[in-house]
Amino acid sequence: MKHKYLLAIAGLAMAICSCDEDTDKIGMSLTSTNDNITVTTQEFNVLTESYIADSVYTYNNELYLGRVTDPETHTTVASSFMLQFNMMEETMMPDKSEITSLENGEIVADSCVIYLYFYQSKSFGDSTTAMKLKISELDHPVADGMHYSNFDPVKEGYIRKDGLTNTHVYTFDDMTLKDSVKSLTSFQPRVAIRLNKPYTDKNGVTYKNYGTYILRNFYDHPEYYKNSYAFIHQICPGFYIETTDGMGMMSFFDDAEIRVYFSGTESVESEDDDDETVDVDYLFYLSASSTCEVLQTITVKNDRKALEQLIASDQECTYLKTPSGIFTEVTLPVDEIKSAHVNDSLLSVSVDFNRLNNLETLSKYTFAAPKKVLLIQKDSLNSFFEKNQNYNNKYAFYTTLSKNAYSFSGSSDINNLIVKMYNDRRDGLKNDPNWVEKHPNWNKALLLPVSELSISTSSSTSSTIGLIHEMGLTTTRMKRGTKADPIKLKVIYANFNN
């Protein structure tokens, strides 16, 4: 019977949490004559401070390139990435005898291009800003495993000495293309990196260009092209692409592709006589794309000294800043909540983290505030993202920005987090009197921006299967919880008087 009453009262508790009216005497108005259940409320103090994220776990499909300064915080962030290419199994190509791109009787590629396709709505900055990138060939494939945003292929020794390198200047609004081309519905903004200089492979063989290297090996060693693993380990381990000059543009790329162009002929039936065939000239290309099936990594470089100065200079607020920038650390009053009502059950624990308005209002390139955030037990942060988990309302809680606040109440209240923290401490002390000293984060959580990882469930709907770190550009100031001016956390208790 008591469990039934708790379930019923829990629903009322959610409504109470969102109500601003005085609830000091709510226990008297929610009392059962059968079981004599009393519901009471109490507020507790929450402390917060800014927490610099040294690095974050990066998921496979977030490719950002560029360098910008945040007008709000005046701090700089740069992003680079490593990508590999997915070779489809049983890739079809014309017969070698049909290829007409020849020099001295040997097959050559007319051109080789890597295309990076912009995702316009997630890119940031002045579309006319000139940016300069550098592309470097990897010596060997990046090892599989967990990769964080401080992973640097250059420092880790992955760049091939004397390997292919190239530089390229680009703008988001490509001035080299005609407006008639850019106005086509099928047009997608892109960066075209041409690899048409002579290329020497690891065996010392020199080819007309990188495309010729790929093309000849396709016919000489077809086993290297049977799948992505063979292609990556035998032909193309990948490329590292970084910004070397320019400021004011951060581009999000949702796809990358390498194309090898060459010419050939194909015999087709004559339109005049079905018994005859004619040779028709074609322009062929061999294509491989960068997809989630192969490895991609992103490298984020924040100015840590500037972030530290930012935090030290403003003690009235905390920050949420991405990518891999600043989180807000939350210290929860777990002991106070449990000791205040030792014999009571927790019905609801709710808290609001209020956002402060931007100080910078003149720049049209001010970063947006994060739309989605996760509140997670601090020591569970890395494992949560490494395992591609979803919020569970046990130690990971999810909400969205609404009315200038991130509210954890109703279906996202943090009751279970308080109980888990309390039980972890209680059980730990049973076996180790020094447990608290060994686990200083036992009552701490982190508030951080996230994005949803979704899959399509039908032509018009999708389902969230996990959360990933927000790797786009966001910044917001948050009201700080201090001893003098704490953030208020509201708890609703239930008590069976008999």
Tab-separated table of C-alpha atoms in Angstrom:
chain	number	residue	atom	x	y	z
A	1	MET	CA	0.000	0.000	0.000
A	2	LYS	CA	2.777	2.410	0.862
A	3	HIS	CA	4.413	1.923	-2.543
A	4	LYS	CA	1.144	2.808	-4.259
A	5	TYR	CA	0.893	6.036	-2.290
A	6	LEU	CA	4.484	6.937	-3.101
A	7	LEU	CA	3.817	6.552	-6.806
A	8	ALA	CA	0.755	8.750	-6.597
A	9	ILE	CA	2.474	11.417	-4.536
A	10	ALA	CA	5.500	11.427	-6.831
A	11	GLY	CA	3.319	12.780	-9.614
A	12	LEU	CA	2.113	15.593	-7.368
A	13	ALA	CA	5.690	16.234	-6.292
A	14	MET	CA	6.717	16.956	-9.865
A	15	ALA	CA	4.044	19.623	-10.079
A	16	ILE	CA	5.153	21.093	-6.759
A	17	CYS	CA	8.744	21.389	-8.008
A	18	SER	CA	7.709	23.667	-10.838
A	19	CYS	CA	5.464	25.852	-8.678
A	20	ASP	CA	6.722	29.115	-7.184
A	21	GLU	CA	4.059	29.282	-4.455
A	22	ASP	CA	4.881	28.823	-0.782
A	23	THR	CA	5.110	25.112	0.064
A	24	ASP	CA	6.099	25.322	3.731
A	25	LYS	CA	2.860	23.663	4.837
A	26	ILE	CA	2.353	21.282	1.941
A	27	GLY	CA	2.740	18.275	4.253
A	28	MET	CA	-0.513	19.096	5.987
A	29	SER	CA	-2.448	19.287	2.718
A	30	LEU	CA	-1.111	15.962	1.382
A	31	THR	CA	-1.819	13.634	4.288
A	32	SER	CA	-3.473	10.257	3.906
A	33	THR	CA	-5.864	9.202	6.671
A	34	ASN	CA	-5.089	5.553	5.904
A	35	ASP	CA	-1.295	5.530	6.010
A	36	ASN	CA	-0.784	9.040	7.412
A	37	ILE	CA	1.742	10.054	4.752
A	38	THR	CA	3.233	13.502	5.206
A	39	VAL	CA	4.954	15.381	2.394
A	40	THR	CA	7.368	18.194	3.212
A	41	THR	CA	9.771	20.378	1.230
A	42	GLN	CA	13.115	21.915	2.023
A	43	GLU	CA	15.724	23.913	0.150
A	44	PHE	CA	19.492	23.348	0.203
A	45	ASN	CA	22.514	25.226	-1.091
A	46	VAL	CA	24.437	24.166	-4.207
A	47	LEU	CA	27.922	25.457	-4.982
A	48	THR	CA	29.363	25.717	-8.498
A	49	GLU	CA	32.629	26.671	-10.159
A	50	SER	CA	34.159	26.597	-13.624
A	51	TYR	CA	36.037	23.466	-14.653
A	52	ILE	CA	38.515	23.474	-17.557
A	53	ALA	CA	38.179	20.381	-19.736
A	54	ASP	CA	41.682	19.273	-20.631
A	55	SER	CA	40.242	17.143	-23.453
A	56	VAL	CA	37.055	15.291	-24.324
A	57	TYR	CA	36.307	11.972	-26.000
A	58	THR	CA	35.591	12.589	-29.669
A	59	TYR	CA	33.096	10.584	-31.658
A	60	ASN	CA	33.845	9.495	-35.205
A	61	ASN	CA	31.662	11.846	-37.230
A	62	GLU	CA	32.546	15.354	-36.018
A	63	LEU	CA	34.971	17.083	-38.415
A	64	TYR	CA	35.689	20.758	-37.720
A	65	LEU	CA	38.432	22.813	-39.337
A	66	GLY	CA	39.375	26.424	-38.658
A	67	ARG	CA	40.401	28.972	-36.074
A	68	VAL	CA	38.254	31.626	-34.389
A	69	THR	CA	38.224	34.028	-31.446
A	70	ASP	CA	35.166	34.045	-29.199
A	71	PRO	CA	33.869	37.660	-28.994
A	72	GLU	CA	32.349	36.940	-25.569
A	73	THR	CA	35.424	35.507	-23.824
A	74	HIS	CA	38.189	36.742	-26.174
A	75	THR	CA	39.724	33.268	-26.210
A	76	THR	CA	40.894	31.434	-29.328
A	77	VAL	CA	40.113	27.883	-30.401
A	78	ALA	CA	41.398	25.899	-33.391
A	79	SER	CA	40.279	22.527	-34.752
A	80	SER	CA	41.981	20.074	-37.113
A	81	PHE	CA	41.204	16.475	-38.052
A	82	MET	CA	42.514	13.167	-39.361
A	83	LEU	CA	40.441	11.216	-41.849
A	84	GLN	CA	40.561	7.875	-43.623
A	85	PHE	CA	38.616	6.691	-46.666
A	86	ASN	CA	36.149	3.846	-46.953
A	87	MET	CA	36.753	1.615	-49.970
A	88	MET	CA	33.537	-0.182	-50.865
A	89	GLU	CA	33.855	-3.932	-51.243
A	90	GLU	CA	33.939	-5.224	-54.822
A	91	THR	CA	34.478	-1.760	-56.301
A	92	MET	CA	33.846	-1.954	-60.052
A	93	MET	CA	36.298	-0.450	-62.548
A	94	PRO	CA	36.616	-0.620	-66.354
A	95	ASP	CA	38.885	-3.214	-67.905
A	96	LYS	CA	42.496	-2.065	-68.059
A	97	SER	CA	42.404	-2.273	-71.839
A	98	GLU	CA	39.640	0.362	-71.961
A	99	ILE	CA	41.685	3.081	-70.236
A	100	THR	CA	43.015	5.755	-72.599
A	101	SER	CA	44.796	7.918	-70.001
A	102	LEU	CA	48.269	6.659	-70.870
A	103	GLU	CA	51.850	7.913	-70.845
A	104	ASN	CA	54.555	5.723	-72.369
A	105	GLY	CA	52.028	2.915	-72.403
A	106	GLU	CA	51.409	3.169	-68.643
A	107	ILE	CA	48.124	4.133	-66.978
A	108	VAL	CA	48.062	7.616	-65.455
A	109	ALA	CA	45.402	9.604	-63.662
A	110	ASP	CA	44.278	12.860	-65.214
A	111	SER	CA	43.666	14.340	-61.764
A	112	CYS	CA	43.222	13.466	-58.078
A	113	VAL	CA	41.129	15.595	-55.732
A	114	ILE	CA	40.067	15.396	-52.092
A	115	TYR	CA	36.701	17.070	-51.573
A	116	LEU	CA	35.652	18.312	-48.131
A	117	TYR	CA	31.918	19.053	-48.062
A	118	PHE	CA	30.697	21.880	-45.824
A	119	TYR	CA	27.669	21.557	-43.583
A	120	GLN	CA	26.544	25.166	-43.735
A	121	SER	CA	24.197	25.390	-40.741
A	122	LYS	CA	26.896	24.135	-38.334
A	123	SER	CA	29.722	26.241	-39.736
A	124	PHE	CA	30.608	29.598	-38.208
A	125	GLY	CA	32.120	32.887	-39.290
A	126	ASP	CA	32.510	35.227	-42.231
A	127	SER	CA	32.016	33.210	-45.425
A	128	THR	CA	34.492	35.433	-47.278
A	129	THR	CA	37.349	34.925	-44.780
A	130	ALA	CA	40.404	33.371	-46.416
A	131	MET	CA	41.722	30.327	-44.529
A	132	LYS	CA	44.802	28.267	-45.313
A	133	LEU	CA	45.009	24.549	-44.655
A	134	LYS	CA	47.782	21.987	-44.825
A	135	ILE	CA	47.231	18.348	-45.723
A	136	SER	CA	49.796	15.724	-44.714
A	137	GLU	CA	49.925	12.038	-45.603
A	138	LEU	CA	50.016	9.597	-42.687
A	139	ASP	CA	52.885	7.128	-42.469
A	140	HIS	CA	50.676	4.382	-41.049
A	141	PRO	CA	47.048	4.074	-39.920
A	142	VAL	CA	46.110	5.645	-36.597
A	143	ALA	CA	45.586	2.899	-34.047
A	144	ASP	CA	42.022	2.005	-33.197
A	145	GLY	CA	40.878	2.872	-29.700
A	146	MET	CA	39.674	5.798	-27.620
A	147	HIS	CA	40.755	9.149	-29.008
A	148	TYR	CA	40.412	12.451	-27.179
A	149	SER	CA	40.440	15.991	-28.504
A	150	ASN	CA	44.093	16.524	-27.507
A	151	PHE	CA	45.211	13.732	-29.860
A	152	ASP	CA	47.771	15.214	-32.260
A	153	PRO	CA	48.988	12.996	-35.139
A	154	VAL	CA	52.039	15.228	-35.608
A	155	LYS	CA	53.246	14.870	-32.014
A	156	GLU	CA	52.342	11.176	-31.988
A	157	GLY	CA	54.601	10.475	-34.976
A	158	TYR	CA	51.931	9.513	-37.509
A	159	ILE	CA	52.984	11.924	-40.278
A	160	ARG	CA	55.098	10.328	-43.022
A	161	LYS	CA	58.519	11.900	-43.440
A	162	ASP	CA	58.988	13.111	-47.024
A	163	GLY	CA	55.389	12.083	-47.688
A	164	LEU	CA	52.711	13.946	-49.598
A	165	THR	CA	51.960	17.451	-48.321
A	166	ASN	CA	50.006	20.274	-49.853
A	167	THR	CA	48.598	23.646	-48.851
A	168	HIS	CA	45.363	25.221	-50.001
A	169	VAL	CA	43.679	28.595	-49.474
A	170	TYR	CA	39.887	28.527	-49.365
A	171	THR	CA	36.793	30.443	-48.338
A	172	PHE	CA	33.393	29.109	-47.396
A	173	ASP	CA	31.851	31.207	-50.154
A	174	ASP	CA	34.080	29.893	-52.957
A	175	MET	CA	34.929	32.886	-55.150
A	176	THR	CA	36.328	30.644	-57.889
A	177	LEU	CA	32.885	29.238	-58.726
A	178	LYS	CA	30.249	30.995	-60.790
A	179	ASP	CA	27.038	32.079	-59.077
A	180	SER	CA	25.096	29.951	-61.565
A	181	VAL	CA	26.881	26.871	-60.221
A	182	LYS	CA	26.394	27.800	-56.561
A	183	SER	CA	22.693	28.451	-57.133
A	184	LEU	CA	22.022	24.884	-58.279
A	185	THR	CA	19.866	22.896	-55.851
A	186	SER	CA	22.337	20.023	-56.020
A	187	PHE	CA	25.325	22.214	-55.142
A	188	GLN	CA	27.000	21.665	-51.787
A	189	PRO	CA	29.785	24.029	-50.677
A	190	ARG	CA	33.100	22.249	-50.652
A	191	VAL	CA	36.861	22.600	-50.503
A	192	ALA	CA	38.752	20.929	-53.363
A	193	ILE	CA	42.333	19.904	-52.495
A	194	ARG	CA	44.172	18.842	-55.645
A	195	LEU	CA	46.923	16.233	-55.359
A	196	ASN	CA	48.428	16.537	-58.825
A	197	LYS	CA	52.136	16.962	-58.056
A	198	PRO	CA	54.558	14.051	-58.610
A	199	TYR	CA	54.250	11.494	-55.804
A	200	THR	CA	56.855	9.019	-54.503
A	201	ASP	CA	55.623	6.031	-52.501
A	202	LYS	CA	57.432	4.259	-49.638
A	203	ASN	CA	59.155	1.925	-52.094
A	204	GLY	CA	60.767	4.847	-53.903
A	205	VAL	CA	58.540	4.569	-56.992
A	206	THR	CA	57.591	7.974	-58.420
A	207	TYR	CA	54.218	8.522	-60.104
A	208	LYS	CA	52.799	11.405	-62.107
A	209	ASN	CA	50.478	12.227	-59.188
A	210	TYR	CA	48.825	10.595	-56.188
A	211	GLY	CA	45.900	9.447	-58.335
A	212	THR	CA	48.255	7.536	-60.622
A	213	TYR	CA	49.655	5.741	-57.563
A	214	ILE	CA	46.136	4.676	-56.550
A	215	LEU	CA	45.083	3.741	-60.077
A	216	ARG	CA	48.066	1.568	-61.000
A	217	ASN	CA	47.948	-0.278	-57.711
A	218	PHE	CA	44.273	-1.030	-58.305
A	219	TYR	CA	45.180	-3.090	-61.367
A	220	ASP	CA	48.486	-4.449	-60.074
A	221	HIS	CA	47.196	-5.391	-56.611
A	222	PRO	CA	43.390	-5.725	-56.628
A	223	GLU	CA	43.588	-7.473	-53.249
A	224	TYR	CA	44.506	-4.098	-51.699
A	225	TYR	CA	41.080	-2.758	-52.687
A	226	LYS	CA	38.818	-5.576	-51.514
A	227	ASN	CA	37.707	-3.645	-48.424
A	228	SER	CA	38.506	-0.580	-46.295
A	229	TYR	CA	40.939	-2.389	-44.002
A	230	ALA	CA	43.120	-3.518	-46.900
A	231	PHE	CA	42.938	-0.124	-48.594
A	232	ILE	CA	43.924	1.747	-45.411
A	233	HIS	CA	46.763	-0.613	-44.464
A	234	GLN	CA	48.206	-1.162	-47.926
A	235	ILE	CA	47.469	1.975	-49.971
A	236	CYS	CA	46.147	5.030	-48.140
A	237	PRO	CA	46.486	5.176	-44.311
A	238	GLY	CA	44.823	8.586	-44.224
A	239	PHE	CA	45.540	12.321	-44.085
A	240	TYR	CA	45.860	14.960	-41.393
A	241	ILE	CA	44.312	18.336	-42.252
A	242	GLU	CA	45.103	21.399	-40.158
A	243	THR	CA	44.693	25.177	-40.318
A	244	THR	CA	48.005	26.997	-40.773
A	245	ASP	CA	46.800	30.559	-41.393
A	246	GLY	CA	43.676	32.638	-41.165
A	247	MET	CA	41.272	33.585	-38.387
A	248	GLY	CA	37.502	33.917	-38.281
A	249	MET	CA	36.081	30.744	-39.825
A	250	MET	CA	35.233	27.350	-38.324
A	251	SER	CA	33.881	24.903	-40.897
A	252	PHE	CA	31.971	21.728	-40.169
A	253	PHE	CA	32.439	18.989	-42.765
A	254	ASP	CA	29.849	16.238	-42.870
A	255	ASP	CA	31.592	14.277	-45.616
A	256	ALA	CA	34.932	13.912	-47.375
A	257	GLU	CA	35.787	12.094	-50.582
A	258	ILE	CA	38.869	11.282	-52.650
A	259	ARG	CA	38.361	11.026	-56.418
A	260	VAL	CA	40.774	9.771	-59.061
A	261	TYR	CA	39.815	10.952	-62.570
A	262	PHE	CA	40.907	9.194	-65.764
A	263	SER	CA	39.691	8.678	-69.328
A	264	GLY	CA	38.630	5.564	-71.165
A	265	THR	CA	36.467	4.055	-73.869
A	266	GLU	CA	33.595	1.631	-73.695
A	267	SER	CA	32.099	-0.435	-76.477
A	268	VAL	CA	28.359	0.083	-76.872
A	269	GLU	CA	25.787	-0.980	-79.430
A	270	SER	CA	25.456	1.298	-82.425
A	271	GLU	CA	22.192	3.210	-82.644
A	272	ASP	CA	22.177	2.661	-86.438
A	273	ASP	CA	22.945	-1.061	-86.499
A	274	ASP	CA	22.273	-3.474	-83.627
A	275	ASP	CA	24.924	-5.849	-84.948
A	276	GLU	CA	27.706	-3.286	-84.668
A	277	THR	CA	29.438	-1.694	-81.686
A	278	VAL	CA	31.232	1.626	-81.424
A	279	ASP	CA	33.776	2.929	-78.926
A	280	VAL	CA	32.557	5.834	-76.795
A	281	ASP	CA	34.874	8.077	-74.771
A	282	TYR	CA	34.114	8.436	-71.062
A	283	LEU	CA	35.536	10.250	-68.081
A	284	PHE	CA	35.778	7.774	-65.213
A	285	TYR	CA	36.607	8.297	-61.579
A	286	LEU	CA	37.450	6.036	-58.666
A	287	SER	CA	35.902	7.295	-55.448
A	288	ALA	CA	36.270	6.534	-51.734
A	289	SER	CA	34.464	8.422	-48.952
A	290	SER	CA	35.226	9.207	-45.337
A	291	THR	CA	32.429	7.629	-43.281
A	292	CYS	CA	31.733	6.345	-39.779
A	293	GLU	CA	32.934	2.913	-40.904
A	294	VAL	CA	36.508	4.211	-40.878
A	295	LEU	CA	38.396	6.177	-38.257
A	296	GLN	CA	38.249	9.947	-37.962
A	297	THR	CA	39.754	12.025	-35.167
A	298	ILE	CA	39.501	15.714	-34.280
A	299	THR	CA	42.194	17.782	-32.595
A	300	VAL	CA	41.107	20.826	-30.573
A	301	LYS	CA	43.556	23.469	-29.373
A	302	ASN	CA	42.272	25.966	-26.810
A	303	ASP	CA	44.396	28.695	-25.276
A	304	ARG	CA	44.459	27.212	-21.766
A	305	LYS	CA	46.244	30.197	-20.251
A	306	ALA	CA	43.526	32.500	-21.604
A	307	LEU	CA	40.823	30.197	-20.206
A	308	GLU	CA	42.465	30.246	-16.779
A	309	GLN	CA	42.679	34.039	-16.853
A	310	LEU	CA	39.038	34.242	-17.921
A	311	ILE	CA	37.885	32.141	-14.972
A	312	ALA	CA	40.078	34.000	-12.481
A	313	SER	CA	38.909	37.418	-13.667
A	314	ASP	CA	35.193	36.734	-13.207
A	315	GLN	CA	34.200	35.100	-9.912
A	316	GLU	CA	30.529	36.071	-10.306
A	317	CYS	CA	29.779	33.372	-12.871
A	318	THR	CA	30.754	29.994	-14.247
A	319	TYR	CA	31.007	29.042	-17.920
A	320	LEU	CA	29.859	26.482	-20.420
A	321	LYS	CA	32.143	26.649	-23.441
A	322	THR	CA	32.838	24.260	-26.322
A	323	PRO	CA	34.601	22.578	-27.957
A	324	SER	CA	36.607	20.978	-25.139
A	325	GLY	CA	36.610	24.232	-23.194
A	326	ILE	CA	34.883	24.867	-19.867
A	327	PHE	CA	32.242	22.923	-17.932
A	328	THR	CA	30.485	23.876	-14.696
A	329	GLU	CA	31.322	21.739	-11.668
A	330	VAL	CA	28.461	21.236	-9.203
A	331	THR	CA	28.909	20.302	-5.520
A	332	LEU	CA	25.699	18.707	-4.245
A	333	PRO	CA	24.668	18.794	-0.542
A	334	VAL	CA	24.147	15.034	-0.331
A	335	ASP	CA	24.791	14.631	3.410
A	336	GLU	CA	22.586	17.584	4.301
A	337	ILE	CA	19.718	16.282	2.194
A	338	LYS	CA	19.796	12.825	3.777
A	339	SER	CA	20.491	13.874	7.361
A	340	ALA	CA	17.744	16.506	7.403
A	341	HIS	CA	15.058	13.814	7.116
A	342	VAL	CA	16.675	10.545	8.152
A	343	ASN	CA	13.455	8.532	8.197
A	344	ASP	CA	11.889	10.127	5.133
A	345	SER	CA	11.907	9.022	1.502
A	346	LEU	CA	13.054	11.319	-1.288
A	347	LEU	CA	10.249	12.025	-3.729
A	348	SER	CA	11.931	14.666	-5.835
A	349	VAL	CA	15.147	16.684	-6.053
A	350	SER	CA	15.100	19.587	-8.509
A	351	VAL	CA	17.505	22.378	-9.387
A	352	ASP	CA	17.742	25.167	-11.971
A	353	PHE	CA	21.004	26.446	-13.425
A	354	ASN	CA	20.321	29.937	-14.705
A	355	ARG	CA	22.078	31.402	-17.708
A	356	LEU	CA	23.329	34.998	-17.680
A	357	ASN	CA	22.914	37.227	-20.706
A	358	ASN	CA	25.881	37.880	-22.971
A	359	LEU	CA	28.170	40.790	-22.223
A	360	GLU	CA	29.085	41.036	-25.905
A	361	THR	CA	26.106	42.300	-27.906
A	362	LEU	CA	27.741	44.152	-30.800
A	363	SER	CA	29.353	41.284	-32.693
A	364	LYS	CA	27.135	39.359	-35.085
A	365	TYR	CA	29.479	36.397	-34.632
A	366	THR	CA	28.843	35.885	-30.917
A	367	PHE	CA	28.754	32.161	-30.151
A	368	ALA	CA	25.345	30.686	-29.369
A	369	ALA	CA	24.501	29.315	-25.936
A	370	PRO	CA	24.477	25.500	-25.695
A	371	LYS	CA	21.003	24.131	-26.355
A	372	LYS	CA	21.435	20.718	-24.729
A	373	VAL	CA	23.313	19.834	-21.572
A	374	LEU	CA	24.129	16.795	-19.488
A	375	LEU	CA	24.486	16.702	-15.702
A	376	ILE	CA	26.633	13.697	-14.851
A	377	GLN	CA	28.426	12.309	-11.827
A	378	LYS	CA	31.957	13.651	-12.265
A	379	ASP	CA	33.818	10.350	-12.006
A	380	SER	CA	31.504	8.778	-14.613
A	381	LEU	CA	32.277	11.352	-17.318
A	382	ASN	CA	34.855	9.510	-19.423
A	383	SER	CA	33.297	6.052	-19.288
A	384	PHE	CA	29.887	7.470	-20.228
A	385	PHE	CA	31.127	8.888	-23.541
A	386	GLU	CA	33.627	6.137	-24.313
A	387	LYS	CA	30.792	3.603	-24.146
A	388	ASN	CA	28.489	5.821	-26.271
A	389	GLN	CA	25.844	5.788	-23.566
A	390	ASN	CA	22.569	7.653	-23.319
A	391	TYR	CA	21.252	9.565	-20.330
A	392	ASN	CA	19.745	7.191	-17.775
A	393	ASN	CA	18.357	9.368	-14.935
A	394	LYS	CA	20.583	7.420	-12.543
A	395	TYR	CA	23.876	9.255	-12.767
A	396	ALA	CA	23.399	11.039	-16.117
A	397	PHE	CA	20.586	13.573	-16.621
A	398	TYR	CA	19.675	15.482	-19.763
A	399	THR	CA	17.803	18.719	-20.366
A	400	THR	CA	17.512	21.592	-22.846
A	401	LEU	CA	17.735	25.358	-22.511
A	402	SER	CA	14.336	26.821	-21.661
A	403	LYS	CA	13.449	30.277	-20.333
A	404	ASN	CA	17.152	31.068	-20.024
A	405	ALA	CA	17.801	28.159	-17.655
A	406	TYR	CA	18.794	24.514	-17.652
A	407	SER	CA	16.209	22.938	-15.348
A	408	PHE	CA	16.416	19.471	-13.843
A	409	SER	CA	12.928	18.789	-12.560
A	410	GLY	CA	9.926	16.639	-13.312
A	411	SER	CA	11.034	13.698	-15.449
A	412	SER	CA	14.672	14.864	-15.257
A	413	ASP	CA	14.908	15.574	-11.530
A	414	ILE	CA	18.109	14.327	-9.888
A	415	ASN	CA	16.616	12.310	-7.026
A	416	ASN	CA	18.421	9.155	-8.138
A	417	LEU	CA	21.761	10.962	-8.306
A	418	ILE	CA	21.517	12.064	-4.668
A	419	VAL	CA	20.602	8.526	-3.590
A	420	LYS	CA	23.439	7.005	-5.640
A	421	MET	CA	26.037	9.401	-4.242
A	422	TYR	CA	24.853	8.763	-0.702
A	423	ASN	CA	24.886	4.982	-1.152
A	424	ASP	CA	28.309	5.040	-2.806
A	425	ARG	CA	29.727	6.901	0.181
A	426	ARG	CA	27.944	4.709	2.747
A	427	ASP	CA	29.042	1.459	1.114
A	428	GLY	CA	32.581	2.715	0.583
A	429	LEU	CA	33.028	3.639	4.244
A	430	LYS	CA	31.958	0.159	5.300
A	431	ASN	CA	35.168	-1.266	3.859
A	432	ASP	CA	37.514	1.710	3.966
A	433	PRO	CA	37.444	4.516	6.583
A	434	ASN	CA	39.519	6.639	4.183
A	435	TRP	CA	37.104	6.213	1.290
A	436	VAL	CA	36.072	9.882	1.153
A	437	GLU	CA	39.702	11.052	1.035
A	438	LYS	CA	40.321	8.624	-1.832
A	439	HIS	CA	37.169	9.762	-3.648
A	440	PRO	CA	37.100	13.573	-3.353
A	441	ASN	CA	34.571	13.840	-6.206
A	442	TRP	CA	31.983	11.630	-4.543
A	443	ASN	CA	29.408	14.451	-4.272
A	444	LYS	CA	30.366	16.356	-7.436
A	445	ALA	CA	28.754	16.468	-10.847
A	446	LEU	CA	29.576	18.220	-14.101
A	447	LEU	CA	27.223	20.275	-16.247
A	448	LEU	CA	28.368	20.189	-19.885
A	449	PRO	CA	27.050	20.776	-23.425
A	450	VAL	CA	26.176	17.727	-25.531
A	451	SER	CA	24.723	16.739	-28.891
A	452	GLU	CA	22.381	13.877	-29.635
A	453	LEU	CA	23.536	10.844	-31.583
A	454	SER	CA	20.525	9.701	-33.589
A	455	ILE	CA	19.535	7.025	-36.068
A	456	SER	CA	16.652	7.132	-38.511
A	457	THR	CA	13.747	4.914	-37.528
A	458	SER	CA	11.624	5.833	-40.545
A	459	SER	CA	11.571	8.306	-43.385
A	460	SER	CA	10.386	11.093	-41.068
A	461	THR	CA	11.482	10.149	-37.542
A	462	SER	CA	14.707	9.418	-35.704
A	463	SER	CA	15.658	7.991	-32.346
A	464	THR	CA	18.345	9.204	-29.932
A	465	ILE	CA	20.718	6.353	-29.159
A	466	GLY	CA	23.338	8.267	-27.234
A	467	LEU	CA	24.905	11.589	-26.369
A	468	ILE	CA	28.246	12.954	-27.547
A	469	HIS	CA	30.267	15.992	-26.552
A	470	GLU	CA	29.226	19.165	-28.343
A	471	MET	CA	32.148	19.933	-30.660
A	472	GLY	CA	30.678	23.074	-32.207
A	473	LEU	CA	31.249	26.627	-30.996
A	474	THR	CA	29.130	27.557	-27.964
A	475	THR	CA	29.614	29.834	-24.964
A	476	THR	CA	27.449	31.018	-22.098
A	477	ARG	CA	27.930	32.470	-18.637
A	478	MET	CA	26.080	30.809	-15.771
A	479	LYS	CA	24.973	32.162	-12.399
A	480	ARG	CA	27.556	30.899	-9.923
A	481	GLY	CA	26.556	29.200	-6.686
A	482	THR	CA	28.675	30.588	-3.840
A	483	LYS	CA	28.425	30.361	-0.056
A	484	ALA	CA	27.185	33.949	0.032
A	485	ASP	CA	24.774	33.474	-2.861
A	486	PRO	CA	24.167	29.756	-3.491
A	487	ILE	CA	22.007	28.078	-6.111
A	488	LYS	CA	18.904	26.651	-4.467
A	489	LEU	CA	18.046	22.973	-4.734
A	490	LYS	CA	14.508	21.914	-3.734
A	491	VAL	CA	13.781	18.546	-2.128
A	492	ILE	CA	10.393	16.951	-1.522
A	493	TYR	CA	10.198	14.252	1.172
A	494	ALA	CA	7.532	11.721	2.100
A	495	ASN	CA	7.096	10.266	5.595
A	496	PHE	CA	4.922	7.388	6.849
A	497	ASN	CA	4.028	8.573	10.333
A	498	ASN	CA	2.941	5.158	11.581
